[in-house]
Structures are given as structure tokens and as C-alpha cells.
Amino acid sequence: MSEKKKDVLLSIGASLLCIVIGLFVGLIILFCINSENAIDGFIRIVKGGFYLAPKGIGSEISQAAPLIMTGLSVAFAFKTGLFNIGAAGQYTVGVFGALFFGIILHMPWYVCLLAAMVFGAIWGAVPGFFKAYFNVNEVITSIMFNWIGLYLVNELMYNTIKGMYDQKTTRTYKLSAVSPQSVIPDLGMNSIFKTSSTTIAIFIAIAIAIIMYIILNMTTFGYELKACGFNKDAAKYAGINEKRNIVLSMTISGALAGIGAGLYYLSGAAEWNPQVATALPAIGFNGIPVALLALSNPIGVVFAAIFVAHISVGGSYLPTKYYQPEIADFIVAVIIYLCAFVMLFKGIVMNLLRKKTKKSEHAGKEVK
Amino acid sequence: MENDYIIEMLNITKEFPGIKANDNITLQLKRGEIHALLGENGAGKSTLMSILFGLYQPTSGVIKKDGKEVQINTPNDANDLNIGMVHQHFKLVECFSVLDNIILGVEPTKGIFLEKKGARQKVMELSDKYGLMVDPDALVSDITVGMQQRTEILKMLYRDNEVLIFDEPTAVLTPQEIEELMKIMKNLAKEGKSILFITHKLNEIMEVADRCTILRKGKYVGTVDVKNTTKEELSKMMVGRNVNFSVDKKPATPGETVLKVEHMVVPSKAHANNAVKDISFNVRKGEIVCIAGIDGNGQSEFVQGLTGLEKMSSGKITFNGKDITNATIREKSKLGMSHIPEDRHKHGLVLDYSLEQNMVLQRYYEPQFQNAGFIKTKEVRKYAEKLIEQYDVRSGQGPITIARSMSGGNQQKAIIAREIDKNPELLVAVQPTRGLDVGAIEYIHSQLVAQRDSGKAVLLVSLELDEVMDVSDRILVMYEGELVGQLDPKKITVEELGLYMAGAKRDEVPAEV
Ligand SMILES: Nc1ncnc2c1ncn2[C@@H]1O[C@H](COP(=O)(O)OP(=O)(O)OP(=O)(O)O)[C@@H](O)[C@H]1O
Ligand SMILES: [Mg+2]
């Protein structure tokens, strides 16, 4: 078996181990809170969307799409040695881009999606610019830009731009009502899953994941980006324009998060509530565990995001009588964040494998 | 009965993907001896020592300490058995002081607080006893490589290690520092320490070692008493053929000027003065010009200023008649300037890339290797295979080997292959043969001469006096950031060169020849 294949298998093994441990800890928490219903609750979580098929599957799909994008956003930056903790902010600004072009300008969905992408890209580019030219740590700028983005978007939607905020619902206007052409087509999926927001977004997300994989692994651009990520000095020595690549990497990273926002809000899954939205959207932050669980592999991100969406949907089916919604969120968060320890487990799996092969060698010798 | 051997490694085999790095090797270390380990690049020396230090587990074989079989699973186990190691690439914490690095991992404490007073005293005592001069409060990032190494040695002594492993300790030292290290090692042996010493420099073996074990391609060749052998015999056992220690070359026939440096000034990062102070010279087609000097006299900064890794503060560089003072690294590379960097891990390689990816580090964007932004993997593979074959770069899995897993010397060979194969107008080679075995050095030197003979220019920066004298056609001596002498290697002696390098003698250096 080639080294590369072995490494891929090892990574998958480690990710699966993480998931198992995360689920196990989740089960223990369920027991601690309410032991009678723990098993039932656990089954609901594990079944995820399948617990309430087909509707649950539909909502799982519609949640997975933006998660894939924010996961890709974080993973792409990781590959180039940057930590984009600002995916949440880029996502938020992307929401504004999508909804402004939809609700106000009545543009078709693909234009709105492009707008979300461009808005997110700009929000990613700024921290990248500061990092490249002033050596300001991207983590700090990204976090600042998360909050700047959030309050700016709230202000714009609530006050500055008339016609986005609906006083009656205290949310932005429903896209399907005010601008149906801005809604991403569902190709009949909504009727299959009996949902209202299961669209082709998931296919767009998967296609972008594949494109990212190709860019990172087959192009000179990806070669440059990864070289910068692995060894800045060697990249400089090779004549690679490191500053430009940092800016580009953060720009693309932001664009990916922005697309995530577009895919979610243009599917009609939700409306933005500027008054309540004083916390950054979880989908933005969950990109981090998704990227970690996938070990920054774009294809891995697809599966990791689907898993996280699966568990989240499952958590929402916990009976609220025994488990308050906060508890459900908490358990899901524990499972997801334990998954972020995947690197640690990769080492453990490697040691286990080594011991095993050694043992079998010894066994082999004795037989001889 | 008291056992003669403090360490025995018996029938050690270690397999890596695609390669048996150690194949049934036996090594016995006597108490109080200096035992050299010799072998070509990739012969498995570092691997064998890493096994003894607990970094790798042998696939099969037995290790004995004082005649008793032991299991060494981690470096901590090795430490418990009083085995210490100075690695080929140091492992110090840059932002810690020397003292903190020495006590790291075995910190003396009083309650929950560090108790450094006793530690400091012990370190100072050790440093006096063995002549290991260090400043315990200096930050590691500020001290010379030589002092970093002494810190590593003190680290071992502080832990009362009695088996000391040195993996190529002299590769990064100046000749003066090497002298000093040789003395220290003899001292240590006299005090009863047992030393395992890897080096490619046969002179060093002849000078300090009692016995020498030779490996070839992972296999054990033999162990010899150093007093009963010669350099030639050692190199023959190691390479399997006679090695020519001197460089064969015809007199140079220099042509037009390729590189012209005028009044170059480069600031220093370490201090407020300039590292390079107003130097001017030229390099012509068909000659090898060598910049000689004691390490730290501005050579590194000069090269970085020339190649574009750092900015120079004033001066002018002309390359084949074109002003390249403000050209980018990429532009210089495209114009035909090639650079074998001083620090292979920092600049020369992307260690997490495969060997083939590293082979195109400077050329991945050329039409030969990409089409519309897509890398032509087949072409890259073919090209890498060609270079690997031609320069005998050894690794476990050929082109797809991750550079990090290659032996130090083979990493260096890969860089040299890549840079020379660009067939540059000017090859800037800094310490190109650092860490290479004698066979490889012979080959690389012949390649530098071949490059010259095909009408290209070579600018060599070297600390090795032998290399300076043998390879170059013209020597420029650098002292405290200035050029203090232009010498003809055929007309001067090593002693004279030494006087210039020490700043005891200086001439005017003409800006152009
Ligand atoms: N961690 C590793 N994974 C895979 N292969 C390895 C690893 N370490 C060493 N090797 C391979 O084992 C062989 C021996 O390497 P080693 O570093 O022991 O050589 P060496 O004798 O120290 O050479 P040098 O003089 O160049 O330092 C090399 O071919 C190298 O590619
Ligand atoms: Mg080695």
C-alpha cells in the first residue's frame, strides 16, 4: 500500500474514532441529565434527520450545504498556514449581500449568490491584507471583523436601507414572497422531502468542494499556496509572492464563507433578524470543527459537514420535556468540538497500528 | 565480570516504507572510547542513532546496556539509561535562555516554583570542567551555532549522561569551532564518557576517534581501529571505490563580466552596524570566484542581499549588463541566477512536499511543467527521476518521498541537483557540500567545474579552507563586512589565507578584474 493511501486511511480512521468518542461522551451527558430517556435521546441524535424522514433528511441537506462552505473556508486558509476564525463574520456579510440583491434589487438567485460571494471575499481580504503588509495576526483582525461585520449588517438592514426589514415579522422580508426569482431552485426536492428549503444548494457546495480540491492539488496556484503554508521562507526563496498569496488565500476563504451564507439564505431556510442577531451565526463557527474533523481536506469537509448537520438535526429532535433545547445544543456542541481533537487521535491511531504490526511480527517469528 | 562494552546494538534492522535503512547492523561501543560512525549519505547512520536514543523502534534486533538487554521506547527511556544525543539539526527552544534550555524537562523545583540557583551552579561547574564556554542568560536565538552546540552538550552533561551521541556536530561549525569541539570531545572521553560520533570529515575521525564503524547502504561493512588505518582506506570501505580528494581542473579562461556588484551595503539584523559595508567586485564567465571568511563576517547577509532574500540599503547590482538592483527573486531566477542556500531547511526545501515537488520549486511555473495553470504531474515525475538518477539522490520511495524523511545529505543533494540543472548563468553556492559524504563532494565539485568550463559563472561561499583552495579560481576574503583581499589560490598558502581571514592582513581589492 502506498504511503499516501495509508495516510488517507489513517486520517479517516482517526476522524471516525473522534466521532465515536464524541458520541460516547454525548451519551454519558444524556445519562447524567435524565437517565430514563437517555437511550431514546441518543438514538434520536444518532438517527439525525432519519428520525423524522423525509422532512428531517431535507433539513439536514439544507443545513449541510452552508456548513460545507464555511468548513471549506476554514480548511482552505489552514492549507495556506492561516487561521480564518473570521468565517462567521464573512458569512454574516455574505448574508447581507445575498439578501440586499434579492429583496431590494430583485436579482436572480445566481446573481445574489455571486453578491454573497463578493461581500464575503471583501470581508476576508481585509484581514489578509493586514496580515500580509503589516504583519498583524489574522486571528485578531478576523475576530474584530466578525463583530464589525455583524453590527454593520444589523444596522444596514434595520435602519439604513429601507425595505429589507419587515416590522411585522421582525425579520427581513421573506424572499419567496418579495422576490421569488432570487430563491435557489429546488428541482422538486422540496416536494420529495416535504420541506421548504431543500434546494440544489447542496450540489453547488459539493461541486465547489471538488473545485477546491482540484485547485489545491493540481494547479500551480495551489502549489504556491501550500508552499507558503508549509514554509514561508522557502516560498520566498522560490520567488513566490507570499504577500499576494496571503491576501488571495484570505479572499478566497472569505468568498467561500460568503457563498455559504448565500446558499442558506437564498434557499429560504431562514430570514435574518437584526434585533435578535447579536450573536454570530453558529454555521460560521462550526466551519472550524468541520475543517479540523476533515483534516483540511476539501473532500473530507463534505462528509464532516454532513455529519455535523446530521447530529445537529438529531439534537433538535430531543424531547424538550426531558432535555431543554439548550441541553440539546450543548450535547451537540460537545460532540462536534470533541471531533476537533482529530489530530490528537491520529497520533494515537498511529501508535496503536504500530504496536499491532509489531505484535503480529513477533507472533510471526514464533511460528517460524 | 565487568563488561567491556557499555552499549551493544546487535543485529539491528529498521525498515521504512520502500527502504531498509538499517539491515542487520551490529555496533559495539566501549566504555570511554570515541567511536566514529562513517557512511555515505543515506547509509543509515542517523537512523541507527535515533534507534539508540528511542526515537525509532527497530524492526528487529537487540540493544544491550552494560551487557543487559534494554528496551528504549522513548527518549525518556534513553535518558534514564544515561544516553544523550545532539541531533543533526539542533532541538533548542529559540526564545528560552541557555540555562532554561539546559534544565528543560528536568527542572529543579521548590514546591511549585523553579529553583534555578542550584541548576545554575551545576551548569557553571560543568562548563568549567569541560571547557564549554556559554553565557547561561543569553537567548538561544542570539547566540552562535557553536554556542548552541555547547548548550546541547551541557544539556547531556547536566543529565549525567554517560553515552553521548553526536550526529554530524561539525557540519555547521567553523574550522575554529571544530578545533574546540575536538578538544572537548577528547576531554569528555578522558573523564570516562563514551562517545558516538557521526561525521563525513575523515580528518576529524583520524584526529579524535579510537575506532570507526562503517556502514554502506544500510549494511554493516566493518569496524576498524583508527590508528591502523588511513583516510584512503576509510573512504574506500565507505564508498566501495577510491575517492579522489583533490579537484581535477584546467586553468580558468574567464570571459565577459556576468555579475557586477558596486558599493553594496546590507544592514545587519543582529546589530546596528551594517553587515556588509560597501563592497564592489565582479564575476566573469568561466570562473569560480570564492568568498572566503570566518563565519559571521557578512557572507550570509551579502548572499541574501544579492539574491533578494533581504533588502540591501544601497549599492548597485548588474547582471549580464542589466541593472537588477531592484529585481525580485523571481526575476533574478528567470534571468539565470541560481542559488544553493545556506540553510536547507529554512530556505532550500518545503519539507512537507515530496521530493519531486521540491525538484520544481523554482520552475513549476515554466511551460515544461504546467499547462494553463495545471501542473503536469507526469512531466514533473519524469524530470525528478532524471535528477535523482543523475545526482544519486537516495531516498525510500524516489520522487514521492516526503523531503522531511530523507537523510540530511540527500536533502542537500536534491537542492544542488535542482539548482545546477537550471544551467544558470550564475550559480551562487553557499556551503554547497555541507553534510555530504566524500564521494558526493567529489561529484559536486566536478559539477561546479563543469559548469565553469561550459562558460558559466560560479560564486562560491564556503567556510571550508580545503574547498576554497581546491575549487576556486579566485578568492575574495571577507572580513567584518568588507573585502580585504583578492587572492590566487595557486599562489598563496593556507596560512596566508588564514591571516587575511583573521583580519591580520589586508590589501585594496580592485572593483573589477
Ligand atoms: N522517518 C523516515 N521515514 C522514511 N524514511 C526514512 C526516515 N528516516 C530516514 N529514512 C530513510 O532511511 C535512509 C537512511 O537515512 P539516515 O538519515 O539514517 O541516513 P544518514 O546515514 O544519516 O545520511 P546523511 O549522511 O545524509 O545524514 C534514507 O534513505 C532515508 O530516506
Ligand atoms: Mg544523518
Short mmCIF file of C-alpha atoms in Angstrom, two decimals, chain A residues 1-3 6 214 217-228 230-241 354 358 361 365, chain B residues 17 57-60 308-309 329-330 339 341 345-350 352-353 357-358 360-362 364-365 370 373-375 397 418-419:
data_model
loop_
_atom_site.label_atom_id
_atom_site.label_comp_id
_atom_site.label_asym_id
_atom_site.label_seq_id
_atom_site.Cartn_x
_atom_site.Cartn_y
_atom_site.Cartn_z
CA MET A 1 0.00 0.00 0.00
CA SER A 2 1.39 3.37 -0.89
CA GLU A 3 2.25 5.82 1.86
CA LYS A 6 -2.11 4.69 4.15
CA ILE A 214 -8.50 20.41 -7.71
CA ASN A 217 -3.74 19.64 -5.52
CA MET A 218 -3.40 20.05 -9.24
CA THR A 219 -2.68 23.67 -10.05
CA THR A 220 0.36 25.90 -9.78
CA PHE A 221 -1.78 28.25 -7.71
CA GLY A 222 -2.45 25.54 -5.15
CA TYR A 223 1.20 24.57 -5.24
CA GLU A 224 2.15 28.14 -4.36
CA LEU A 225 -0.45 28.49 -1.64
CA LYS A 226 0.54 25.27 0.08
CA ALA A 227 4.23 26.11 -0.21
CA CYS A 228 3.51 29.38 1.64
CA PHE A 230 4.24 24.85 4.84
CA ASN A 231 7.31 27.06 4.70
CA LYS A 232 7.10 30.81 4.16
CA ASP A 233 10.83 31.24 3.82
CA ALA A 234 11.21 28.55 1.21
CA ALA A 235 8.28 30.04 -0.70
CA LYS A 236 10.01 33.39 -0.67
CA TYR A 237 13.24 31.76 -1.81
CA ALA A 238 11.34 30.16 -4.68
CA GLY A 239 10.21 33.59 -5.82
CA ILE A 240 6.61 33.05 -4.83
CA ASN A 241 4.89 36.30 -3.95
CA ARG A 354 2.45 0.31 15.18
CA LYS A 358 4.93 -5.23 15.94
CA GLU A 361 5.59 -9.64 13.61
CA LYS A 365 8.56 -15.09 14.36
CA PRO B 17 8.50 2.41 3.54
CA GLN B 57 11.84 1.31 17.25
CA PRO B 58 13.97 -1.24 15.43
CA THR B 59 12.08 -3.70 13.26
CA SER B 60 14.28 -6.35 14.80
CA GLY B 308 16.94 39.23 -2.90
CA LEU B 309 16.03 37.38 0.30
CA ILE B 329 13.76 36.94 -6.65
CA ARG B 330 11.65 35.51 -9.46
CA HIS B 339 21.06 29.88 -5.52
CA PRO B 341 21.02 28.46 0.09
CA HIS B 345 15.62 23.52 5.98
CA LYS B 346 14.70 27.18 6.18
CA HIS B 347 15.01 28.17 2.54
CA GLY B 348 16.03 25.23 0.43
CA LEU B 349 13.15 22.85 0.83
CA VAL B 350 9.49 22.63 1.62
CA ASP B 352 6.37 18.59 3.78
CA TYR B 353 6.42 18.46 0.00
CA GLN B 357 7.57 18.78 -5.76
CA ASN B 358 10.76 20.17 -4.32
CA VAL B 360 10.48 22.03 -9.36
CA LEU B 361 10.33 24.58 -6.54
CA GLN B 362 11.92 27.20 -8.79
CA TYR B 364 6.89 24.84 -11.50
CA TYR B 365 5.52 27.77 -13.49
CA GLN B 370 2.40 23.43 -16.31
CA GLY B 373 -2.19 26.62 -14.53
CA PHE B 374 -2.42 22.85 -14.15
CA ILE B 375 0.74 21.10 -13.06
CA GLN B 397 10.37 5.95 -2.32
CA ARG B 418 17.78 21.38 -8.78
CA GLU B 419 19.97 24.46 -8.85
#
